[in-house]
Each structure stands twice: as C-alpha cells, then as structure tokens.
Coordinates of C-alpha atoms and ligand atoms in Angstrom, one line a residue:
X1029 CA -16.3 -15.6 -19.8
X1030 CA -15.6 -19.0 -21.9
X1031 CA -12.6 -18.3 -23.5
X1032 CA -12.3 -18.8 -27.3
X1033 CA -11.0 -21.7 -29.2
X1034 CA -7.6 -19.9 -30.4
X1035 CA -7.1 -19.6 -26.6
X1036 CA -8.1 -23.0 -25.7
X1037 CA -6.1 -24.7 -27.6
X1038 CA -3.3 -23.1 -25.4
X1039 CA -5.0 -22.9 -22.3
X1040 CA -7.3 -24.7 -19.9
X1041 CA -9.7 -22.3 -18.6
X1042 CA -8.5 -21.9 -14.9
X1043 CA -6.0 -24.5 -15.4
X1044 CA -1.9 -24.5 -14.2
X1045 CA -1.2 -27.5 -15.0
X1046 CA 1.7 -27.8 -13.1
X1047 CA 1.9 -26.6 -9.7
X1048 CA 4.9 -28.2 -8.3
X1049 CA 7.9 -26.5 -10.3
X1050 CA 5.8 -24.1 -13.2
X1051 CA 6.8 -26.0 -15.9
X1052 CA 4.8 -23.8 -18.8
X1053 CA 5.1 -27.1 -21.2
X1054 CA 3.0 -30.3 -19.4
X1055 CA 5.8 -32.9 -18.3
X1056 CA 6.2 -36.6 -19.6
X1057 CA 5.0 -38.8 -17.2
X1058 CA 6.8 -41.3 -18.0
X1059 CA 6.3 -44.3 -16.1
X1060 CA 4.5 -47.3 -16.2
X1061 CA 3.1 -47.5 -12.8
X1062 CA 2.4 -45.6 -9.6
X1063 CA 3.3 -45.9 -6.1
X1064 CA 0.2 -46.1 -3.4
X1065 CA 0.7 -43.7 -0.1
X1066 CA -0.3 -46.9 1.5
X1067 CA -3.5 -49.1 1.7
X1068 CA -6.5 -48.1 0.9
X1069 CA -5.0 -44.8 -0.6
X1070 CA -4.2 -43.7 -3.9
X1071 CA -2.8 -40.4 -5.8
X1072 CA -5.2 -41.2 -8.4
X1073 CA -3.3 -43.0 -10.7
X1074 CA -2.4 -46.7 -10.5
X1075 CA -1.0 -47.8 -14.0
X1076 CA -0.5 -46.3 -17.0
X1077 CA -2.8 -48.2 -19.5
X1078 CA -5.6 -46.8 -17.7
X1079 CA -4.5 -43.5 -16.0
X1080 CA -1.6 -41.1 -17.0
X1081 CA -1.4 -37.2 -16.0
X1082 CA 0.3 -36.7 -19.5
X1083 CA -2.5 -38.5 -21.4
X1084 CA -5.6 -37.3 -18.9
X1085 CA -4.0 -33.3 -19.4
X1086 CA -4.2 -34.1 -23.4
X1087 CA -7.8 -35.8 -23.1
X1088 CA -9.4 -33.0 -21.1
X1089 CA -7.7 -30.7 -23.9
X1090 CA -9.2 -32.1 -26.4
X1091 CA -12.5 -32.5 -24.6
X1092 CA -12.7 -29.2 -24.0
X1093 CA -12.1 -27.8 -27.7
X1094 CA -15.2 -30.7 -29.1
X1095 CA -17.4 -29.5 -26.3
X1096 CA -18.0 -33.3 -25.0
X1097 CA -17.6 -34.5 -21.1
X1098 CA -14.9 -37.0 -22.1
X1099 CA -12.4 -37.8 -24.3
X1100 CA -10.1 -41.0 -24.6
X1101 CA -6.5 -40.8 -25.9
X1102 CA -5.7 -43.8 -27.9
X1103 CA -2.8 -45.3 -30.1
X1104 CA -4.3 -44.7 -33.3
X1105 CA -7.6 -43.4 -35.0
X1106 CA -8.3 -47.1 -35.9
X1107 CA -8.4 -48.3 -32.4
X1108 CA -10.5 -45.1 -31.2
X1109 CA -12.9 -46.8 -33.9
X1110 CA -12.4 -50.1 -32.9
X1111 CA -12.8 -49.8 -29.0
X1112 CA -16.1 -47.6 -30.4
X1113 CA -17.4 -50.3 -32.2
X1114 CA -16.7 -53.0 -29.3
X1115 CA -20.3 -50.7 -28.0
X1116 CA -22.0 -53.8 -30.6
X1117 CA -22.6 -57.0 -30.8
X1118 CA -23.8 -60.1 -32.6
X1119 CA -27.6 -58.4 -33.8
X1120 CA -27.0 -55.6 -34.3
X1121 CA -26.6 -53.0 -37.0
X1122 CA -25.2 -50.2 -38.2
X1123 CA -25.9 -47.7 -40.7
X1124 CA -22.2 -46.2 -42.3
X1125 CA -21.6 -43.4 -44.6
X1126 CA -20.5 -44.8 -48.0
X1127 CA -17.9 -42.5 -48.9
X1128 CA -15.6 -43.5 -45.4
X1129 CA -11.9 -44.0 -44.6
X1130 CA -10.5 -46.8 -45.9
X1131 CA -9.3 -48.4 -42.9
X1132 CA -12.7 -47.6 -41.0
X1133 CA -14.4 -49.8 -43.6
X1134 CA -12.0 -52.5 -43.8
X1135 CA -12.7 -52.7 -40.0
X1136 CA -16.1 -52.7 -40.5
X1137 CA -16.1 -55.5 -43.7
X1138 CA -13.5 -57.7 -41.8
X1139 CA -13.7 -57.3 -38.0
X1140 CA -17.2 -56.1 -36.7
X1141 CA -18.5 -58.3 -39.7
X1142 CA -16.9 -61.5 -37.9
X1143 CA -18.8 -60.1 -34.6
X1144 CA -21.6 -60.2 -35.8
X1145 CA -22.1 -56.5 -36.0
X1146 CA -24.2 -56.0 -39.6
X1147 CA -23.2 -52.4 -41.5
X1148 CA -25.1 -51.1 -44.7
X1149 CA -23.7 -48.3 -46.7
X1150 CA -25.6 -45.4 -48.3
X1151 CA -25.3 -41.8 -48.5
X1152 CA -26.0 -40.5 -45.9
X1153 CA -25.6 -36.7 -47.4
X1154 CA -28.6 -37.4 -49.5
X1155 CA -30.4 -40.8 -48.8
X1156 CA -34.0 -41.2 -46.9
X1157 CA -32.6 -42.6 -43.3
X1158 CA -35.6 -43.5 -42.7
X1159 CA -35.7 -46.0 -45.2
X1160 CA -32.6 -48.0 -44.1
X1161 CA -33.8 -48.2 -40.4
X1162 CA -34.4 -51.3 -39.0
X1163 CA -35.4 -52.9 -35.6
X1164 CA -32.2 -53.8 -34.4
X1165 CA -30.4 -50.9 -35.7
X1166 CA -28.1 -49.5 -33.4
X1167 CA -25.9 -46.3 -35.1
X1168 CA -25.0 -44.2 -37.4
X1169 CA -21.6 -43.6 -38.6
X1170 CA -20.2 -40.8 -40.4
X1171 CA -17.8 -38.7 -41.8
X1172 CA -18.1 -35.1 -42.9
X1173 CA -16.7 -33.7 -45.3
X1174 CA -16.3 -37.4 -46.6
X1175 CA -13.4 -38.6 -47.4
X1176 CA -12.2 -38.4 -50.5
X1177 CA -15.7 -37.3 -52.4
X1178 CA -16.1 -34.6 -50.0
X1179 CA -19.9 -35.4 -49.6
X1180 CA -21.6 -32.9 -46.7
X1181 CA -24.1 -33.9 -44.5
X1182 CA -26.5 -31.9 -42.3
X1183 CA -25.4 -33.3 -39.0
X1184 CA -28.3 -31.7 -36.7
X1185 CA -31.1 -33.2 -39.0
X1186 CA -29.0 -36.3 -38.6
X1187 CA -29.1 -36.5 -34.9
X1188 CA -32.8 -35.7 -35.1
X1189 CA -32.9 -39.3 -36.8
X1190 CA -30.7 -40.9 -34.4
X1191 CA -32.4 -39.6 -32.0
X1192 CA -36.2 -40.7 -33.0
X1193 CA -35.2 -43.6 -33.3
X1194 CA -32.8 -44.5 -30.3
X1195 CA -29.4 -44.5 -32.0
X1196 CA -26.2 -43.5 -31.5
X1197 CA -24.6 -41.2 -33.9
X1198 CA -21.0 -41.5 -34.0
X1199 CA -18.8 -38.5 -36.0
X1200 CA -15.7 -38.7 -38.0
X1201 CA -14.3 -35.2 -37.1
X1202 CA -11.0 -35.7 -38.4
X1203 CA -11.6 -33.7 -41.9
X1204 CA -12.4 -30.5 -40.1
X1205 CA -10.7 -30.7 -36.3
X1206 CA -12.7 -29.6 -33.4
X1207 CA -11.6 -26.0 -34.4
X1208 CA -13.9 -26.1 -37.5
X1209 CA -16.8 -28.2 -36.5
X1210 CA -18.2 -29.5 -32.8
X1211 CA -20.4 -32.8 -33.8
X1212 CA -21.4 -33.1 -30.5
X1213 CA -22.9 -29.5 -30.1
X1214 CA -24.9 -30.1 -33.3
X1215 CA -26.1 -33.4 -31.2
X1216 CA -23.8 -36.5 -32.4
X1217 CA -23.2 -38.9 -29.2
X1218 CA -19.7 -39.8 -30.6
X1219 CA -17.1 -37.9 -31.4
X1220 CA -13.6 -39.6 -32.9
X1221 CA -10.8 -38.4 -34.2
X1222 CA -7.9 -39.5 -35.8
X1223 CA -5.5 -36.9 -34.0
X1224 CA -2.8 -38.2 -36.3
X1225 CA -4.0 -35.5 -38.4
X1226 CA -4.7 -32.1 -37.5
X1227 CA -4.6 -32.4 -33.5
X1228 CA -1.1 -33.6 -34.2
X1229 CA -0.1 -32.0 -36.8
X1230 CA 3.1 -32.5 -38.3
X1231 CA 3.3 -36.1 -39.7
X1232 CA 5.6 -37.4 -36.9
X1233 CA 2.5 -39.5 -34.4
X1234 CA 0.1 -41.3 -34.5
X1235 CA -3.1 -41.1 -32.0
X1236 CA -6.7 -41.4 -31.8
X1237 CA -9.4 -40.1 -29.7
X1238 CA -12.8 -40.7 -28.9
X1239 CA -14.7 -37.6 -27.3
X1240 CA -18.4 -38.1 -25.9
X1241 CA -21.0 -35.4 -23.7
X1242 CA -22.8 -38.6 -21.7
X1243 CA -22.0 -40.1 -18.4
X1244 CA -22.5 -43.7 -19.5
X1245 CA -21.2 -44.1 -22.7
X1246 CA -18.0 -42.6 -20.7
X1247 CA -18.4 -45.2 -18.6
X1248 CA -18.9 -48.1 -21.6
X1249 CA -15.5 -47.0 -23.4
X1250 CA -13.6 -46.2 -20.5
X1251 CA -14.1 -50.0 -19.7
X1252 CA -13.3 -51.2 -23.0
X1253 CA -10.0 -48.6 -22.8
X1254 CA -8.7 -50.0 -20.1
X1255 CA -9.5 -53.9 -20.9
X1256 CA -8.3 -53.7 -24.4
X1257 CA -5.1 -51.2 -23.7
X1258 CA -4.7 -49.1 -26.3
X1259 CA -3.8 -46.3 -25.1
X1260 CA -1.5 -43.3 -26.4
X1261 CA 1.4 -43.1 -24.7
X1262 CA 3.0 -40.6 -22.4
X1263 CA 5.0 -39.3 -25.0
X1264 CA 3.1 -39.0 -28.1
X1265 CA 0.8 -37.9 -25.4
X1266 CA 3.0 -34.9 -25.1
X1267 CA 3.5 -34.5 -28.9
X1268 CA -0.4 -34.0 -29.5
X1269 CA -0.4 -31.3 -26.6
X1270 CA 2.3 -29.3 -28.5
X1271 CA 0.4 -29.8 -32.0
X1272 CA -2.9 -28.9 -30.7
X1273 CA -1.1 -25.4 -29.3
X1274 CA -0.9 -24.3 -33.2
X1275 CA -3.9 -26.0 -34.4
X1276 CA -6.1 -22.8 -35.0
X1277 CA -3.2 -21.0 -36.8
X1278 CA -2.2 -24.2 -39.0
X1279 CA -6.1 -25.0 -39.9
X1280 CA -6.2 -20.6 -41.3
X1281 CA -3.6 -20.7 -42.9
X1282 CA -4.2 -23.9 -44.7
X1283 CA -7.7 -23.3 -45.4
X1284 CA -6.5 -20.0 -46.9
X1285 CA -4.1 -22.0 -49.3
X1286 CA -6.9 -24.4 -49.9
X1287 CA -9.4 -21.9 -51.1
X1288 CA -7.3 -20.7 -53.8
X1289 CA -5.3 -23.8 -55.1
X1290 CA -9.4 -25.2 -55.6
X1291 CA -10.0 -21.8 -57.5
X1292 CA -6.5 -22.2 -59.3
X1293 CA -7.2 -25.8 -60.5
X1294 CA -10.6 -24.8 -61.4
X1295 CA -9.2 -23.0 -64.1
X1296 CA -7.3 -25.4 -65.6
X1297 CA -8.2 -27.6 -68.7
X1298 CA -6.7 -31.0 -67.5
X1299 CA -9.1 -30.9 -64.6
X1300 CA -12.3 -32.2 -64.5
X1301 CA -13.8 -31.6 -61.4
X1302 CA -12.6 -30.3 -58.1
X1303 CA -14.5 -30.8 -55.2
X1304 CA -14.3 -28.5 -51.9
X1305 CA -16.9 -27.6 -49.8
X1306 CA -15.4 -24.1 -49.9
X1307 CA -16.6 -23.4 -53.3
X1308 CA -19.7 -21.9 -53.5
X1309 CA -20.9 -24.1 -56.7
X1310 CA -20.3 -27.0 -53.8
X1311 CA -23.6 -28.9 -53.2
X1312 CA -22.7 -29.2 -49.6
X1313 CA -21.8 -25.5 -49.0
X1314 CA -24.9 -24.0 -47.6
X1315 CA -25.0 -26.8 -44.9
X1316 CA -21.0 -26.1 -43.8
X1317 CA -21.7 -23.0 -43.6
X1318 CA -24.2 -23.2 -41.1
X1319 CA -22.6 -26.3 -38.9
X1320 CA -19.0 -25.4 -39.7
X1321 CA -16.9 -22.7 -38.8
X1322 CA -14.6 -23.0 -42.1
X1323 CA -14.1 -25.2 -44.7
X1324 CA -11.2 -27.1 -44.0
X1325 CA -7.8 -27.6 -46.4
X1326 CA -8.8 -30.4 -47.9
X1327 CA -9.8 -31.0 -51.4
X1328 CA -10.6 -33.5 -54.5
X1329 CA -9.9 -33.1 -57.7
X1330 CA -10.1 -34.9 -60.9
X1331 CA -8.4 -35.0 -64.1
X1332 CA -8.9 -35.8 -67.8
X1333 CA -7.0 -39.0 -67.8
X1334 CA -5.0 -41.9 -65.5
X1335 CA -1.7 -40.6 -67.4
X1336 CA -2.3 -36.8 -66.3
X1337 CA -2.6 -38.2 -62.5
X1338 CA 0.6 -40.6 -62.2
X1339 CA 1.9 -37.6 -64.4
X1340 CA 1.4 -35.5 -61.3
X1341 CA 2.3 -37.9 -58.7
X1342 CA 5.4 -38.9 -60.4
X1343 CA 6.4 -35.2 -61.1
X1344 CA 5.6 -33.0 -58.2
X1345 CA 8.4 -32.0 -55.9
X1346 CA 7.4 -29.4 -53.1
X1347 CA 4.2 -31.7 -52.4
X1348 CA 4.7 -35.3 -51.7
X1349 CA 3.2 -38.1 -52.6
X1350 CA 1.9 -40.1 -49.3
X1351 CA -1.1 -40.8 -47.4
X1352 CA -2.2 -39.1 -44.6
X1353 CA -3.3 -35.7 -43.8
X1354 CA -3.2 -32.8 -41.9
X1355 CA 0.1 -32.3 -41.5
X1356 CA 2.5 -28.8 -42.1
X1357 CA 3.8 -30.1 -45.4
X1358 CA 1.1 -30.1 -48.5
X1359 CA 0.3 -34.3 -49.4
X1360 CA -1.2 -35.6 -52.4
X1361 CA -3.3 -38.5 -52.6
X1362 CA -3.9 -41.4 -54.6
X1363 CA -6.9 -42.7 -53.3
X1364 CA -7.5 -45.6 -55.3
X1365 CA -4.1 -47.6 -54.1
X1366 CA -3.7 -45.9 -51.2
X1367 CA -6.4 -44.6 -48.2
X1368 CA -9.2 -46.7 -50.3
X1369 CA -6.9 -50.1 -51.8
X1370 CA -9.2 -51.9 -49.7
X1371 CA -12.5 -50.6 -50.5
X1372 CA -14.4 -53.0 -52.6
X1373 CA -14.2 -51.9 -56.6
X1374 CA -17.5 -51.8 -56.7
X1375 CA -18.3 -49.3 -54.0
X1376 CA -15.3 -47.2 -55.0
X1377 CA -17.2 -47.0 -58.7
X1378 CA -20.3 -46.2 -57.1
X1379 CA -18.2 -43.2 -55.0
X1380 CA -17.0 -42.2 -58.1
X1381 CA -13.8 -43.0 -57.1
X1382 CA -11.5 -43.6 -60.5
X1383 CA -8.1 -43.6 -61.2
X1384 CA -8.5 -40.1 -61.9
X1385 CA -9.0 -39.2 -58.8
X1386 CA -6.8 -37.5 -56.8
X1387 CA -6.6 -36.0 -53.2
X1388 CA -5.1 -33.0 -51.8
X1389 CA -4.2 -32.4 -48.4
X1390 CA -2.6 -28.7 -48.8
X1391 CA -0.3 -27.5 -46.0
X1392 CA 0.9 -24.3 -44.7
X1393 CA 3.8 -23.3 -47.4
X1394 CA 3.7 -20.5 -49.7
X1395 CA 0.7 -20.7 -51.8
X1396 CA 2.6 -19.9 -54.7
X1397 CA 5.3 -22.2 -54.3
X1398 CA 2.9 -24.9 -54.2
X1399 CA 0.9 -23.7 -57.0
X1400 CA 3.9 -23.5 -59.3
X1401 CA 4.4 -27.1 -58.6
X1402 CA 1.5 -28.1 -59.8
X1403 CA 1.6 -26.2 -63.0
X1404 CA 4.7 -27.4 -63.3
X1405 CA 3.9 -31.2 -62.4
X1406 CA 1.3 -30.2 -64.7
X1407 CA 2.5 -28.7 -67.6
X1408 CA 6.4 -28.6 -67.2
Ligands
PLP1152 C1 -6.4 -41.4 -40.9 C2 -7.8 -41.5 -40.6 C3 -8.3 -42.4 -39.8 C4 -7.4 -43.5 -39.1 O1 -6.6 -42.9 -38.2 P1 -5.1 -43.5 -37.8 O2 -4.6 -42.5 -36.8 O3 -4.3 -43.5 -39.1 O4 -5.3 -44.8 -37.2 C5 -9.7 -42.4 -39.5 N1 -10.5 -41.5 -40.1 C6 -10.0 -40.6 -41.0 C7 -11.0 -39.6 -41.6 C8 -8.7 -40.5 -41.3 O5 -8.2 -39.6 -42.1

C-alpha cells in the first residue's frame, strides 16, 4: 500500500536511511569530496557539487511527495529556474503567466532575454493559448495560485495544450507545496519549487528544486546541475529534510487560519477586495477544487486607500512586515516595492497590482491573535 502524504513526508516507503549506526535524523554529509576504493571503483559519489547522500536523501523526498522521477536540490528557487530555463536557446520562445514572481520575470526580461530566449505574457487562467502559439514555441510557464493576484488555472487542460503542440509545461508549485497540489500528476513536465517556502518552512534557508517524471529531461538538467553548481548544500540540505517532516501539519493549520482571516477581512469596510481561492465567490475555486487538495494560506487583499496599507504595514506587530512566504510566523506583503519592484509598471497596472495591494502570507499562531492585530493595525 502507497503510503499517504502525512506519512511521506516523514518516511520513505521502505526506506532506513541509515544503516550503519540508526541514526533516526539523516546525517550531514559534510564533505566536499569522496574517496575512491581504488581505480575503476566508486561508492557512488565523487564530489559534492554533483552527488551528496544528504542532498540525494532530500531530493528523492521531495520527488516522492510531487509524484515525479527526479528532483534537483538547488541553492535557491531562482537558480532551480534558471538551470530550467538553460533547457532554451537563441529562437526560441516561451509563453509565461503574467501574474509571476518577481524575480522569475526579472530573469526572464534580463537574462533569458540576452540569450535569446523570447517570453510573451498573458493570462494564462483565462486567455486562448492557442492564439499565442507560435512555431518556435517551446514552453509554458506558470504559477498557480499566481502570485500575488491569485489567478487559478486549469492545469490538466493546460497540459493538453502543451502537449498538442510539443511543449513543455513547467509549474510554479511553490504557492500550494506538493502536499496541496502534484503538477506533474495533472500532466506538467516541470515541476519547481522554491523550497525556501513551505518545504523549508521556517524562514531560516534558502533552496530550490526542480522535480520532473521523464528520463531525459533528468538527464538535460542533471547536466546543467552539475556544469553550473548550484547546488544546495549539505546542511541546508538537512534543514529542508527537517521542515518537510511538519509540512502537512504546518500547511492545515495555516490554511485553517487563512480561511477565516479572508472571511474576517471580508467583513470589513476598509477592504476592497480579498482574493483567496478558498472563498467560494473565487473565480478560480471550482478548478482548485478539482486539481488541488486545499487551498493554501495565502491570500490578497485590498484596501480603500495607499494610507490605510502603509497604515497597516507600519502598525502591525504580531505579523511582520517582510517578503517571503511560507514560513511559521504570519508575513505581510507589499508587493509593489517588494516581491514585484521590478516588474514593469505597466504590467503590474494591467495585474491590478496598486499600492493598495497587499499580501498575506498567514502562519500558524493563534488565529485570534493575529486577527486582533489587524483590527488593531486597522482600527487601533
Ligand atoms: C520565493 C519564490 C521564488 C524564488 O525562490 P528563492 O528561493 O527566493 O530563490 C520563486 N517562485 C515563487 C512563487 C516564490 O514565492
């Protein structure tokens, strides 16, 4: 019997990781290189930018919980998406999600622009694909839930696209963790993650990862892992592996905050909108629910003026006011001079990005707690 995900994220199925002593935690391998038995023999491992037991335990973790064949450990989310996009080259093209993480478009605008590598944005929740296809097309990138404006898209009638017409489709799963959502069940090719966020867990490392199901894309980014070198290391290695152990109880009890601070700030005056995928008046809630097994903790919101939002960023005191996500501690947002600063203003007024906006990433403390500090940032 497969076990479930609670389980996996504790447990290999069949797996005792270590043999030699019993260790329960995995140990820190950490060393650079390896020593051969002699010639012509190896124990597997030669050097640590391109093999390490800590790392390869973590990777075949988090293979495991998104379902794919393989999974890279990197330094960052960014250079998971970078060593992704080194796939392209001068030609070709690449349809992107217009509502995207900031530093994944400022990669795209700046660096796979300068190779050559052409990206148009739309929206991919609700535009014709079809439409924006061309012969030299090569991928499509998204995220979903988007990030901030929360946009859903149906990600098996995407893959039905990318797959009539050749392309890869590569998946942002950081939003929802592979605990919520599997991309590559619902038939993406490419799965990455910034596991800064929920696969770590508590705001103290940074990591990426980029998960795929086939044999020669493996192959492809394995090559460009190893020649490029970012790799996560032994020990932040280690710290993912003891995040991901509490990942289903930190993503239910966030989600469970989540759900009612969106109802909570529904009902008050000063905000405009709030936008969660959890709400059933959500335009994408009908597709999560049938490709997602929650909603996720985090949410959007809007308020009646700029004053009422550096009112609240200035004035809360439980949450804080940073980037990032993910993490124990409830974060809020500014996404218009922080996670998006370098989107173009243009594209961020056609998000409906303002300086209104604001963006919650709600943690696991007492819901009240954190709902008093807001009415009192609020109202106090
Ligand atoms: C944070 C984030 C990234 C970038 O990951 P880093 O670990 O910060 O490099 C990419 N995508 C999304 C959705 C993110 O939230």
């Amino acid at each position: 019997m497969e076990m479930h995900i609670e389980s996996r994220c504790i447990h290999l199925e069949g797996d005792r990781a270590e043999t030699r002593f019993g260790a329960v935690s995995f140990p820190i391998y950490q060393t650079a290189t390896f020593a051969h038995p002699g010639p012509g023999q190896s124990t597997g491992y030669d050097y640590t930018r391109m093999q390490n037991p800590t790392r390869e335990h973590l990777e075949r973790v988090v293979a495991a919980l998104e379902k794919g064949s393989d999974c890279i450990a990197f330094s960052s989310g960014m250079a998971a998406i970078a060593a992704v996009m080194e796939l392209f080259g001068p030609g070709d093209h690449l349809i992107a999600d217009a509502d995207l993480y900031g530093g994944t478009v400022r990669l795209f605008d700046s660096i796979s622009r300068k190779n050559g590598v052409d990206v148009t944005y739309a929206d991919c929740s609700r535009c014709d694909m079809e439409e924006l296809i061309r012969e030299n097309t090569r991928a499509i990138y998204l995220e979903t839930p988007t990030n901030p404006m929360m946009h859903v898209t149906d990600l098996a009638a995407m893959a039905d696209v990318a797959k009539a017409h050749n392309l890869l489709l590569i998946v942002d799963n950081t939003f929802l963790s592979p605990y919520l959502q599997n991309p590559l069940v619902l038939g993406a090719d490419i799965v990455v993650h910034s596991g800064t966020k929920y696969l770590a867990g508590h705001n103290d490392t940074i990591a990426g990862f980029a998960v795929v199901k086939d044999e020669e894309l493996s192959r492809r980014l394995r090559y460009l892992f190893k020649t490029t070198g970012a790799g996560l290391s032994p020990f932040d290695s280690w710290l993912v592996l003891r995040g991901i152990q509490t990942l289903a109880v930190r993503m239910d009890r966030a989600q469970e905050n989540a759900v009612r601070l969106a109802r909570w700030l529904l009902e008050q005056k000063c905000v405009t909108r709030v936008l969660y995928p959890g709400l059933e008046t959500h335009p994408g809630y009908a597709v999560m629910k049938k490709q997602a097994r929650g909603f996720g903790a985090m949410l959007t919101f809007e308020v009646q003026d700029r004053e009422t939002a550096l009112r609240l960023l200035e004035r809360v005191r439980l949450i804080r006011f940073a980037e990032s996500l993910g993490g124990t501690e409830t974060l809020l947002t500014y996404p218009i001079t922080q996670t998006h600063a370098d989107v173009p203003k243009d594209v961020l007024a056609a998000n409906g990005i303002t300086d209104r906006t604001l963006r919650l990433s709600v943690g696991l403390e007492n819901f009240e707690d954190l709902r008093v500090d807001l009415q009192e940032a609020l109202y106090g």
